[in-house]
Structures are given as C-alpha cells and as structure tokens.
Amino acid sequence: MESKPASCDCVVASNDVMLTYLLQVIVDRYYDSGDSIGAVFSSIEADSALVAAFAGSLPLPTNTQLGECSEYGLAQFATATTTKCIRVFDAESLSRACQIGILGISRFTTKLRVGSSFTTSHGSMSDAGSNWVNVAVDHMSWQNFTTGELSRPFQGKDCESIYDSGTEPLTSALSSEESTTPCLIADARRPPAPACRNTIASIKYTIHHNGDVQNKGKQQIVAVNATIVLTDIPAAVTDEDGLVVVQQEYSVQFRSDADVPPSMKSGNPGYIFGRPIPVIPHRIGYLGVLGAIADEACTDHKINMVTFGVNVHSGCLLKLNRSELRDFCVGNGPHAAGKGLPRYFNTSHIFNAAFEMTDYRVGIFGNAADPRDNSQWLKLPRPTRNDADWQERSGSCKNAITSMNYRFIWTYVGAQGNPQAKIIGARISFGTSDINYHHSTVPSTSQSISITATATFVKKDSDFVDYSPPSPPVAISVPHDVWYPFKIDSHSDRRTPFLSLSWIFAASLVVAN
C-alpha cells in the first residue's frame, strides 16, 4: 500500500541541481531550525538573471585543519554561528585576489540574495521576484590592519576591494558598468602602497524572519542586514616566508518578529541610585557616553555608563593637524559625522547614519519592562544643531559641536513610606565653540581638541499630598424608597435614625400581628 505524507503545508518542488536525475522532492514550504539558506547572485545589468551562489546556499566560511578559510561552510537557519579563519597570500596572489574580488564585499552582500522561504531556496532559481531578499549593508567601518583600531570613515554602501600599486591608477574589482566612486579614506594612518584597499575583515549577517522557531511557526525570511568591517592589507607586512596572513571573521544571528527584547531591571519599580538607565533605540540597552583610550584619544571601544542620580562628565581628544581640522569642519575624514560634528557622540546609537535623531526613549521607572508599551518610556526631543563653518584664512572652525549634554529631571512618587524615583523629563543639547588652529607655521603639527559629554540629574521637590481612597462600593443595593411611606430625617442628630428605625421595626411587628 502506498504511503502518503502527513498533512502539512507542503509543495512538490523540482530541484534544479538534481534535474539530471529527474528527482522530485516534497519539502515543507517554511524554514525549520538547521535548514540551509538558499543564495543566488543577481546581476546589476539584468536583475532577472539569477545564478546559484556558493553551491546554492548562504556561505559562512569556516576554517580547515590548517586554519585557512573554506567557503564550503554554510549558514543554518536559526543557528547563530561565528567562525574565524585565515587567508594566506604572497605579493602576486594578493594583487590578483584583490583585483578579481575575492577579498571584496559585493559577492557576500550587494550581489547576493537569499531565499525568503525554504522552497524558494531549494526549488527553481529562475524567479527574481519578491521570493528573494536582498542583503543590505547596515553599517560599515574600517579597521587599522596593524593596530586593530576601528573607525567609521565613510557612509558608502558599495565599497569594493581596490588594489593600490602606488605607481598605477587604482584598479577596482568592479566592472566598468558597475564601478562606483571608490571608498577611499583621506587618512594618513592607512598603510602605504602597495596594498589591497577595502578588504573584508569581518562580516556579520543579521537575518530577520517571521514566525516563532520554538513553536514551529511558519518561518520566512523578511530581511537580511550585514555589518561590515573593512581593512587595508599592506603587501609589505609579511612573515619570514614572505607571506601575508589575513584573519577574517564571519558570523550570523537571527531575529524573529515574535521576539521580545529582555527587560532591564534598574529599580523596584522606581530607580535605584547607581543603576543604569534603560533605553530603547531599536532594542533595550543602557545609556552610555563617549570615552577615551589610554592616550585620551577618542575611540568607539570605550563607553562610560550613565547611572541614575550620578552626574557624569566624560571627554576625549581629537588630534588633528590643519588639513585634518579642515576636513573635520566640512564633514569629511574619520572623525566627522557631519560638518564640525564628532561621530563619537553616537555611542548609544541615538542617531542614524545621517546623524538624525531616531525614536529614542528612556525608561520612566527603573523597571521599564515592555518596549512595546510607550507609557513606560519617555521620548527624548530632537536636539537642534547648526553646521560648522571653515575659515581658511584664519584656520578656524566656527560653531563646531564640542559637547553633548543630557539633562534628566526626576522626583519621588508613590507612598510616603516607600517613595519611588521616577524620571519626569529628559533632553539632549549640543554645545558649540570655535576651534582655532594654533600651529599656523607648521601645518602638519597635530593639535589636541577636547570634546565632552555630560549627564546631569536634577531633583524636582514636591510636597506630600494627603490622599484618601474613595469608599468601597456597598456589596448589595436597595431601592431608594425601600422605607416608603416612612420618612427618615437626615438632618436630625445621631440618635434620630436609630429611634426612627426602632419605631419602624415596632410598627412592622404590630402590622404583622
């Protein structure tokens, strides 16, 4: 007797890879935990042309027994994974790999699409419609190959590896039709040529899906974001064998629409002094301000936590020569997020890539629990700012933003015997000043420029108010004329109602008899 599959939302899909063997498989329409994720390359010139990428599945390069990167590693649905591996080149192979795009990001991001459903991923690849999801670059930063220091020097999303020989025009891995403005950074800390510019240091995929994996819901991928770290590989940095060793990191994490971020507990329910301030930019986190590394230079790696009731004054130094100060003032270079606006003020991700205020909120009470309940959160108003102005003749940056200041107003609420601290007001403001370059005779000399961030807590005193809760309702109710035709005088003294009721009771006995 022929058996039939159990009842499920299934389809019969032809697997293009197995067409030679004329196989048909019955597959579930939706992703399950551990499933491979289909991937295709899409052409910029002809968007309808799809080609299986990395043997048809989203890659997560892993290390071989020798530690070298193997692109046969695959990402698995609902399985968070991080891998590290190395790539080894001599000078010639580094140049070739850089020019053909082996070290570039486009084949892992802008040219890549993933299947929204399991049957799309492992069925026909001829459909270029909504069944395939683009990989969007969410954040891009640059890492110093030697020191490992991170920065965010550009806003570009299409940066591709470019080989810089130092003697010939830059050669991009992109074709002439696809070529865009190279994402090159005017920064003296970049290694000299020859070098492969804008190569992959790390890629982190964040895959968003609907449905709940634990409840075996109907999971489909709805969005894929990539966080990229690029670096420059100098050909001169070789080991004793004349080889360049590059370490890369690949990771994937998953976010479900059904997920609720974990709650932060900083109160009971009011704030406790010294506990962090819960915030929700896009997820629940803690409020922090900029910090500095050992030499007091500004960095993305040091964040000073803001805790309730504790005033904070934190700062760091921008070390700029005259040309770097000019770039900063006009909104260019590794330190600027806008004209005269340091990017280090965005430690808590208050602003987007254009440094515009997002929907940023702080917890009214310390135990603000549900990010979906706006009544538990206080929205911070958008701060005002003006662009700085560069004065070439005097070497001055006018109206540069040099401080960002939080101000919180709080008070006690609740019972007098158990008062609870509550934030009732919050705001952000920018402070500006004119930055003058003092080494006019030696424009290459760096000058230290201080930027600061503060958080101030102000208590609003309020008088205690006596409060008496209303009387509870009577358990039973009777009609207002229940004693008719007898009358009770409500204006008589205390004894009158008692006497009146006694006479009524006596009269009722007489009538009964």
Coordinates of C-alpha atoms in Angstrom, one line a residue:
M1 CA 0.0 0.0 0.0
E2 CA 1.4 3.4 -1.0
S3 CA 2.1 5.7 2.0
K4 CA 1.3 9.4 1.9
P5 CA 3.0 12.2 3.7
A6 CA 1.3 13.6 6.8
S7 CA -0.9 16.6 6.4
C8 CA 1.2 19.8 6.2
D9 CA 1.7 23.0 4.2
C10 CA 3.9 21.3 1.6
V11 CA 4.7 21.7 -2.1
V12 CA 6.3 19.5 -4.7
A13 CA 9.4 21.3 -5.9
S14 CA 11.9 20.4 -8.6
N15 CA 15.5 20.7 -7.5
D16 CA 17.4 22.4 -10.3
V17 CA 20.7 20.8 -9.1
M18 CA 19.2 17.3 -9.5
L19 CA 17.4 17.7 -12.8
T20 CA 19.8 15.3 -14.4
Y21 CA 18.4 12.6 -12.2
L22 CA 14.8 13.7 -12.7
L23 CA 14.2 13.8 -8.9
Q24 CA 11.3 15.5 -7.3
V25 CA 11.2 16.1 -3.6
I26 CA 8.4 17.0 -1.2
V27 CA 9.5 19.8 1.1
D28 CA 8.0 22.0 3.8
R29 CA 7.3 25.5 2.5
Y30 CA 8.8 27.2 5.5
Y31 CA 12.2 27.2 7.2
D32 CA 13.0 24.9 10.1
S33 CA 15.9 25.2 12.5
G34 CA 19.0 23.8 10.9
D35 CA 17.9 24.3 7.3
S36 CA 20.4 25.6 4.8
I37 CA 19.5 29.0 3.4
G38 CA 19.4 29.4 -0.4
A39 CA 21.5 32.1 -2.0
V40 CA 21.8 33.4 -5.5
F41 CA 23.9 36.0 -7.3
S42 CA 22.0 38.8 -9.1
S43 CA 23.4 40.8 -12.0
I44 CA 23.2 44.6 -11.8
E45 CA 22.7 44.8 -15.6
A46 CA 20.0 42.2 -15.7
D47 CA 18.1 41.9 -12.5
S48 CA 16.1 39.0 -13.7
A49 CA 19.2 36.8 -14.2
L50 CA 19.9 34.7 -11.1
V51 CA 22.8 32.3 -10.7
A52 CA 23.3 29.9 -7.8
A53 CA 25.8 31.4 -5.4
F54 CA 28.3 29.2 -3.3
A55 CA 26.7 26.0 -4.5
G56 CA 23.2 27.5 -3.9
S57 CA 23.4 28.2 -0.1
L58 CA 24.4 31.2 2.0
P59 CA 28.0 30.8 2.9
L60 CA 29.6 31.1 6.3
P61 CA 33.3 30.5 5.6
T62 CA 34.9 28.2 8.1
N63 CA 38.4 27.1 8.9
T64 CA 40.1 24.0 7.5
Q65 CA 42.5 21.8 9.6
L66 CA 45.2 24.3 8.6
G67 CA 43.0 27.2 9.7
E68 CA 42.5 28.6 6.2
C69 CA 39.1 29.9 5.1
S70 CA 36.9 27.4 3.3
E71 CA 33.7 28.7 1.6
Y72 CA 32.1 25.3 1.9
G73 CA 30.9 26.3 5.3
L74 CA 27.1 27.1 5.3
A75 CA 24.8 29.2 7.5
Q76 CA 22.0 27.2 9.0
F77 CA 18.6 28.7 9.8
A78 CA 18.0 29.8 13.5
T79 CA 21.5 28.7 14.4
A80 CA 23.8 31.6 15.5
T81 CA 27.4 30.9 14.5
T82 CA 30.7 32.7 14.5
T83 CA 33.8 31.4 12.6
K84 CA 37.3 32.7 12.3
C85 CA 39.8 31.7 9.6
I86 CA 42.9 33.0 7.8
R87 CA 43.8 33.6 4.1
V88 CA 47.4 33.4 3.1
F89 CA 48.9 35.3 0.1
D90 CA 52.2 36.2 -1.4
A91 CA 52.6 39.6 -3.1
E92 CA 51.4 38.3 -6.5
S93 CA 48.4 36.3 -5.3
L94 CA 47.3 39.2 -3.1
S95 CA 47.2 41.5 -6.1
R96 CA 45.3 39.0 -8.2
A97 CA 42.8 38.2 -5.4
C98 CA 42.2 41.9 -4.7
Q99 CA 41.5 42.7 -8.4
I100 CA 39.1 39.8 -9.1
G101 CA 37.1 40.5 -6.0
I102 CA 38.0 37.5 -3.8
L103 CA 38.6 39.9 -0.9
G104 CA 35.7 42.3 -1.7
I105 CA 32.3 42.5 -0.1
S106 CA 30.0 42.5 -3.1
R107 CA 29.8 38.8 -3.5
F108 CA 28.8 38.5 0.2
T109 CA 26.4 41.4 0.2
T110 CA 25.3 43.7 -2.7
K111 CA 25.3 41.0 -5.3
L112 CA 23.8 38.4 -3.1
R113 CA 20.2 37.4 -2.4
V114 CA 18.7 34.8 -0.1
G115 CA 15.5 32.8 -0.4
S116 CA 12.6 34.1 1.6
S117 CA 11.2 30.6 2.0
F118 CA 12.7 27.1 2.0
T119 CA 11.0 26.1 -1.2
T120 CA 12.3 29.2 -3.0
S121 CA 15.8 28.5 -1.8
H122 CA 15.8 24.9 -3.0
G123 CA 13.3 25.0 -5.8
S124 CA 13.5 26.9 -9.1
M125 CA 16.0 29.8 -9.3
S126 CA 14.5 31.4 -12.3
D127 CA 12.2 33.7 -10.4
A128 CA 13.8 37.1 -9.5
G129 CA 10.8 38.5 -7.8
S130 CA 9.9 39.0 -4.1
N131 CA 10.8 35.4 -3.3
W132 CA 14.4 36.6 -3.0
V133 CA 15.6 39.0 -0.4
N134 CA 18.5 41.4 -0.9
V135 CA 21.4 41.6 1.5
A136 CA 21.5 45.2 2.7
V137 CA 24.7 46.8 4.2
D138 CA 23.5 48.2 7.6
H139 CA 26.8 49.5 8.9
M140 CA 30.3 49.8 7.6
S141 CA 33.5 50.6 9.4
W142 CA 37.2 50.5 8.7
Q143 CA 39.9 48.8 10.8
N144 CA 43.6 49.6 11.0
F145 CA 45.4 46.4 9.9
T146 CA 48.3 46.8 12.3
T147 CA 46.7 48.2 15.4
G148 CA 43.1 46.8 15.1
E149 CA 41.6 50.3 15.9
L150 CA 38.1 50.7 14.4
S151 CA 36.7 53.9 12.9
R152 CA 33.8 54.8 10.6
P153 CA 35.3 57.0 7.9
F154 CA 32.7 56.7 5.2
Q155 CA 28.9 56.3 4.6
G156 CA 29.3 54.4 1.3
K157 CA 27.5 51.1 0.8
D158 CA 29.2 49.8 -2.3
C159 CA 32.9 49.9 -1.3
E160 CA 34.8 47.3 -3.2
S161 CA 38.4 46.0 -2.9
I162 CA 40.8 48.1 -4.9
Y163 CA 44.5 47.2 -5.5
D164 CA 46.8 50.2 -4.9
S165 CA 50.2 49.5 -6.5
G166 CA 51.4 53.0 -5.8
T167 CA 52.5 53.5 -9.4
E168 CA 49.4 52.9 -11.5
P169 CA 45.8 54.1 -11.3
L170 CA 43.7 52.2 -8.8
T171 CA 42.1 49.0 -10.1
S172 CA 38.7 48.1 -8.8
A173 CA 37.2 44.6 -8.8
L174 CA 34.0 46.1 -10.1
S175 CA 33.5 46.1 -13.9
S176 CA 33.2 49.4 -15.7
E177 CA 29.4 49.2 -15.8
E178 CA 29.3 48.6 -12.0
S179 CA 32.0 50.9 -11.0
T180 CA 31.2 53.5 -8.4
T181 CA 33.2 56.1 -6.6
P182 CA 35.9 54.3 -4.6
C183 CA 35.5 54.4 -0.9
L184 CA 39.0 55.8 -0.2
I185 CA 39.7 57.4 3.1
A186 CA 41.9 60.6 3.3
D187 CA 43.7 59.3 6.4
A188 CA 47.4 59.2 7.0
R189 CA 47.0 56.1 9.1
R190 CA 46.2 53.9 6.1
P191 CA 49.2 51.8 5.1
P192 CA 51.2 52.9 2.2
A193 CA 51.1 51.2 -1.2
P194 CA 51.3 48.5 -2.4
A195 CA 48.2 47.4 -0.6
C196 CA 44.8 45.9 -1.2
R197 CA 42.3 48.5 0.0
N198 CA 38.8 47.9 1.5
T199 CA 39.1 44.1 2.0
I200 CA 36.9 42.1 4.3
A201 CA 38.0 41.9 8.0
S202 CA 34.6 40.7 9.2
I203 CA 31.0 40.2 8.1
K204 CA 28.1 39.8 10.5
Y205 CA 24.7 38.8 9.0
T206 CA 21.5 39.6 10.9
I207 CA 18.6 37.6 9.4
H208 CA 15.1 38.8 10.3
H209 CA 12.3 36.3 10.0
N210 CA 8.6 36.0 10.9
G211 CA 7.2 33.1 13.0
D212 CA 8.5 31.6 16.2
V213 CA 11.0 28.8 15.8
Q214 CA 10.4 27.3 19.2
N215 CA 6.7 27.0 18.5
K216 CA 7.4 25.6 15.0
G217 CA 5.7 28.5 13.3
K218 CA 5.8 29.4 9.6
Q219 CA 9.2 30.9 9.3
Q220 CA 10.1 33.0 6.3
I221 CA 13.0 35.4 5.9
V222 CA 11.9 39.0 5.6
A223 CA 15.2 40.9 5.7
V224 CA 18.9 40.4 5.8
N225 CA 21.4 43.0 7.1
A226 CA 25.1 42.9 7.0
T227 CA 27.6 44.7 9.3
I228 CA 30.9 45.1 7.6
V229 CA 34.4 45.8 8.8
L230 CA 36.9 46.6 6.1
T231 CA 40.7 46.9 6.3
D232 CA 43.7 47.5 4.0
I233 CA 46.2 44.7 3.6
P234 CA 49.7 46.0 3.1
A235 CA 51.8 43.8 0.8
A236 CA 54.9 44.7 2.8
V237 CA 53.6 43.1 6.1
T238 CA 54.9 39.6 5.5
D239 CA 56.2 36.8 7.7
E240 CA 59.6 35.1 7.4
D241 CA 58.4 33.1 4.4
G242 CA 57.3 36.3 2.6
L243 CA 53.6 35.6 3.0
V244 CA 50.8 37.9 4.1
V245 CA 48.4 36.3 6.6
V246 CA 44.9 37.9 6.9
Q247 CA 42.5 36.9 9.6
Q248 CA 38.7 37.1 8.9
E249 CA 35.6 36.6 10.9
Y250 CA 32.2 35.6 9.7
S251 CA 29.0 35.4 11.8
V252 CA 25.3 35.1 11.5
Q253 CA 22.5 35.8 14.0
F254 CA 18.7 35.6 13.8
R255 CA 15.9 37.9 14.9
S256 CA 12.3 36.9 15.0
D257 CA 9.3 39.2 14.8
A258 CA 8.0 37.3 17.7
D259 CA 11.0 38.1 19.9
V260 CA 10.6 40.4 22.8
P261 CA 13.8 42.0 24.0
P262 CA 14.8 41.1 27.5
S263 CA 13.7 43.7 30.1
M264 CA 16.2 45.7 32.1
K265 CA 15.8 45.9 35.9
S266 CA 17.2 49.1 37.4
G267 CA 14.6 49.7 40.1
N268 CA 11.9 48.4 42.3
P269 CA 10.0 49.7 40.4
G270 CA 11.5 53.2 40.8
Y271 CA 15.1 53.9 40.0
I272 CA 17.8 52.8 42.4
F273 CA 20.8 55.2 42.6
G274 CA 23.8 54.0 40.7
R275 CA 21.9 51.6 38.4
P276 CA 22.0 52.0 34.6
I277 CA 19.4 54.0 32.6
P278 CA 17.4 51.6 30.3
V279 CA 16.9 53.0 26.8
I280 CA 15.2 51.7 23.6
P281 CA 16.7 53.0 20.4
H282 CA 16.0 49.7 18.5
R283 CA 16.4 47.3 21.3
I284 CA 16.6 47.6 25.1
G285 CA 20.0 48.7 26.2
Y286 CA 21.8 51.0 28.6
L287 CA 22.7 54.7 28.2
G288 CA 26.3 55.5 27.7
V289 CA 28.5 58.4 26.7
L290 CA 31.9 58.7 24.9
G291 CA 35.1 57.6 26.5
A292 CA 38.8 57.6 25.7
I293 CA 41.7 55.1 25.4
A294 CA 45.0 55.3 27.3
D295 CA 46.3 58.3 25.4
E296 CA 43.0 60.1 25.9
A297 CA 42.2 59.8 22.2
C298 CA 38.5 59.3 21.2
T299 CA 37.5 55.8 20.3
D300 CA 34.4 53.6 19.6
H301 CA 35.6 51.0 22.0
K302 CA 35.3 52.9 25.3
I303 CA 31.8 53.8 26.6
N304 CA 31.2 55.3 30.0
M305 CA 27.9 54.1 31.5
V306 CA 25.4 56.6 32.7
T307 CA 23.8 55.6 36.0
F308 CA 20.8 57.1 37.8
G309 CA 21.5 60.0 40.1
V310 CA 25.2 60.2 39.3
N311 CA 26.4 63.2 37.3
V312 CA 28.8 62.3 34.5
H313 CA 31.5 64.4 32.8
S314 CA 33.4 62.5 30.2
G315 CA 35.8 63.6 27.5
C316 CA 38.4 62.6 24.9
L317 CA 40.8 64.3 22.5
L318 CA 40.8 64.7 18.7
K319 CA 44.3 65.0 17.5
L320 CA 44.2 66.9 14.2
N321 CA 46.6 68.8 12.0
R322 CA 45.5 71.8 9.9
S323 CA 44.2 69.7 6.9
E324 CA 42.5 67.2 9.2
L325 CA 40.8 70.0 11.1
R326 CA 39.6 71.4 7.8
D327 CA 38.2 68.0 6.8
F328 CA 36.5 67.6 10.1
C329 CA 34.9 71.1 9.8
V330 CA 33.5 70.4 6.4
G331 CA 32.2 66.9 7.4
N332 CA 35.0 64.7 6.0
G333 CA 37.6 62.4 7.5
P334 CA 37.4 59.6 10.0
H335 CA 36.2 61.7 13.0
A336 CA 33.3 63.6 11.4
A337 CA 29.6 62.6 11.3
G338 CA 28.7 66.0 9.8
K339 CA 30.1 69.5 9.5
G340 CA 32.1 70.0 12.7
L341 CA 30.2 67.2 14.4
P342 CA 32.2 64.4 16.1
R343 CA 30.8 60.9 15.4
Y344 CA 31.8 59.7 18.9
F345 CA 28.7 61.3 20.3
N346 CA 26.7 58.4 18.9
T347 CA 27.9 55.8 21.4
S348 CA 24.4 54.8 22.4
H349 CA 23.1 54.7 18.7
I350 CA 20.9 57.7 19.3
F351 CA 21.4 58.9 15.7
N352 CA 21.2 57.2 12.4
A353 CA 23.9 57.3 9.7
A354 CA 22.9 60.9 8.7
F355 CA 23.1 61.8 12.5
E356 CA 19.4 62.4 12.6
M357 CA 17.6 61.6 15.9
T358 CA 15.8 58.3 16.0
D359 CA 12.8 57.4 18.1
Y360 CA 15.0 57.3 21.3
R361 CA 13.4 56.7 24.7
V362 CA 14.5 56.3 28.3
G363 CA 12.7 54.3 31.0
I364 CA 10.4 56.4 33.2
F365 CA 10.9 53.9 36.0
G366 CA 13.9 51.7 36.6
N367 CA 11.9 48.5 35.8
A368 CA 10.7 49.7 32.4
A369 CA 9.8 46.3 31.0
D370 CA 7.9 46.3 27.8
P371 CA 9.4 48.1 24.8
R372 CA 6.0 48.0 23.1
D373 CA 4.3 49.9 25.8
N374 CA 5.1 53.6 25.2
S375 CA 3.6 54.6 28.6
Q376 CA 6.7 53.1 30.3
W377 CA 9.1 55.2 28.2
L378 CA 9.9 58.9 27.9
K379 CA 10.8 60.1 24.4
L380 CA 13.8 62.5 24.1
P381 CA 13.1 65.6 22.0
R382 CA 15.3 66.1 18.9
P383 CA 18.2 68.4 19.7
T384 CA 18.9 71.4 17.4
R385 CA 22.3 72.0 15.8
N386 CA 23.8 74.1 13.1
D387 CA 26.6 73.3 10.6
A388 CA 30.1 74.5 11.4
D389 CA 31.9 76.9 9.0
W390 CA 35.5 76.7 8.0
Q391 CA 37.6 79.9 7.8
E392 CA 40.5 79.1 5.5
R393 CA 42.4 82.3 6.1
S394 CA 42.5 82.1 9.8
G395 CA 42.4 78.3 10.1
S396 CA 39.3 78.3 12.3
C397 CA 36.3 76.1 12.5
K398 CA 33.4 78.2 13.6
N399 CA 30.5 76.9 15.5
A400 CA 31.9 73.3 15.9
I401 CA 30.0 71.0 18.2
T402 CA 32.3 70.1 21.1
S403 CA 29.9 68.8 23.7
M404 CA 26.7 66.8 24.1
N405 CA 24.7 67.2 27.3
Y406 CA 22.0 65.0 28.8
R407 CA 19.7 66.5 31.4
F408 CA 17.3 64.5 33.5
I409 CA 14.6 65.7 35.9
W410 CA 13.4 63.3 38.5
T411 CA 11.2 63.2 41.5
Y412 CA 9.7 60.8 44.1
V413 CA 6.2 59.4 43.6
G414 CA 4.2 56.8 45.5
A415 CA 3.6 56.2 49.2
Q416 CA 5.4 58.4 51.7
G417 CA 6.7 55.3 53.4
N418 CA 8.0 53.7 50.2
P419 CA 8.8 56.5 47.7
Q420 CA 9.9 55.5 44.1
A421 CA 12.3 57.6 42.0
K422 CA 10.8 58.5 38.6
I423 CA 12.2 60.4 35.6
I424 CA 9.7 63.0 34.6
G425 CA 11.8 65.0 32.0
A426 CA 14.8 64.5 29.7
R427 CA 16.5 66.3 27.0
I428 CA 19.7 66.4 24.9
S429 CA 21.5 69.6 23.8
F430 CA 24.7 70.3 21.9
G431 CA 27.4 72.8 22.9
T432 CA 29.4 74.7 20.3
S433 CA 32.7 76.6 20.3
D434 CA 35.2 77.9 17.7
I435 CA 38.2 75.8 17.2
N436 CA 41.3 77.7 16.1
Y437 CA 44.4 76.1 14.8
H438 CA 47.4 77.5 16.7
H439 CA 50.3 76.0 14.7
S440 CA 50.0 78.0 11.6
T441 CA 53.7 78.0 10.8
V442 CA 53.8 74.2 10.9
P443 CA 50.5 73.0 9.5
S444 CA 51.5 69.3 9.8
T445 CA 51.6 69.5 13.6
S446 CA 48.7 67.8 15.4
Q447 CA 46.7 69.8 17.9
S448 CA 44.6 68.3 20.6
I449 CA 40.9 69.3 20.6
S450 CA 38.7 68.3 23.6
I451 CA 35.2 67.1 23.2
T452 CA 33.0 66.3 26.2
A453 CA 29.7 64.5 27.1
T454 CA 27.8 65.2 30.3
A455 CA 24.8 63.8 32.1
T456 CA 23.1 65.8 34.9
F457 CA 20.3 64.7 37.2
V458 CA 18.1 67.4 38.8
K459 CA 15.6 66.5 41.5
K460 CA 12.2 68.3 41.5
D461 CA 11.0 68.6 45.0
S462 CA 7.2 68.2 45.6
D463 CA 5.1 68.5 48.7
F464 CA 3.4 65.4 50.0
V465 CA -0.4 65.4 49.5
D466 CA -2.8 63.6 51.7
Y467 CA -4.7 61.0 49.8
S468 CA -7.7 59.1 50.9
P469 CA -9.0 56.4 48.6
P470 CA -12.8 56.5 47.9
S471 CA -15.1 54.3 50.0
P472 CA -15.6 50.9 48.5
P473 CA -19.0 50.2 46.9
V474 CA -21.7 48.5 49.1
A475 CA -21.9 44.8 48.5
I476 CA -25.7 45.0 48.0
S477 CA -28.0 47.8 46.9
V478 CA -31.7 48.5 47.7
P479 CA -34.2 50.9 46.1
H480 CA -34.1 54.4 47.4
D481 CA -37.8 54.2 48.5
V482 CA -37.4 51.0 50.4
W483 CA -38.8 52.6 53.7
Y484 CA -41.8 54.3 52.0
P485 CA -44.2 55.6 53.4
F486 CA -41.9 56.1 56.4
K487 CA -39.6 59.1 56.4
I488 CA -36.1 59.4 58.0
D489 CA -34.9 62.9 58.7
S490 CA -31.2 63.0 57.7
H491 CA -30.8 66.4 59.4
S492 CA -31.6 65.2 62.9
D493 CA -29.0 64.2 65.5
R494 CA -27.2 60.8 65.6
R495 CA -29.9 59.2 67.8
T496 CA -32.8 60.1 65.5
P497 CA -32.2 57.5 62.8
F498 CA -31.8 54.8 65.4
L499 CA -35.0 55.9 67.1
S500 CA -36.8 56.2 63.8
L501 CA -35.7 52.7 62.7
S502 CA -36.8 51.3 66.1
W503 CA -40.3 52.8 65.7
I504 CA -40.5 51.4 62.2
F505 CA -39.4 48.0 63.4
A506 CA -42.1 48.1 66.2
A507 CA -44.8 49.3 63.8
S508 CA -44.0 46.4 61.4
L509 CA -44.5 43.9 64.3
V510 CA -47.9 45.4 65.1
V511 CA -49.0 45.2 61.5
A512 CA -47.8 41.6 61.3
N513 CA -49.9 40.7 64.3

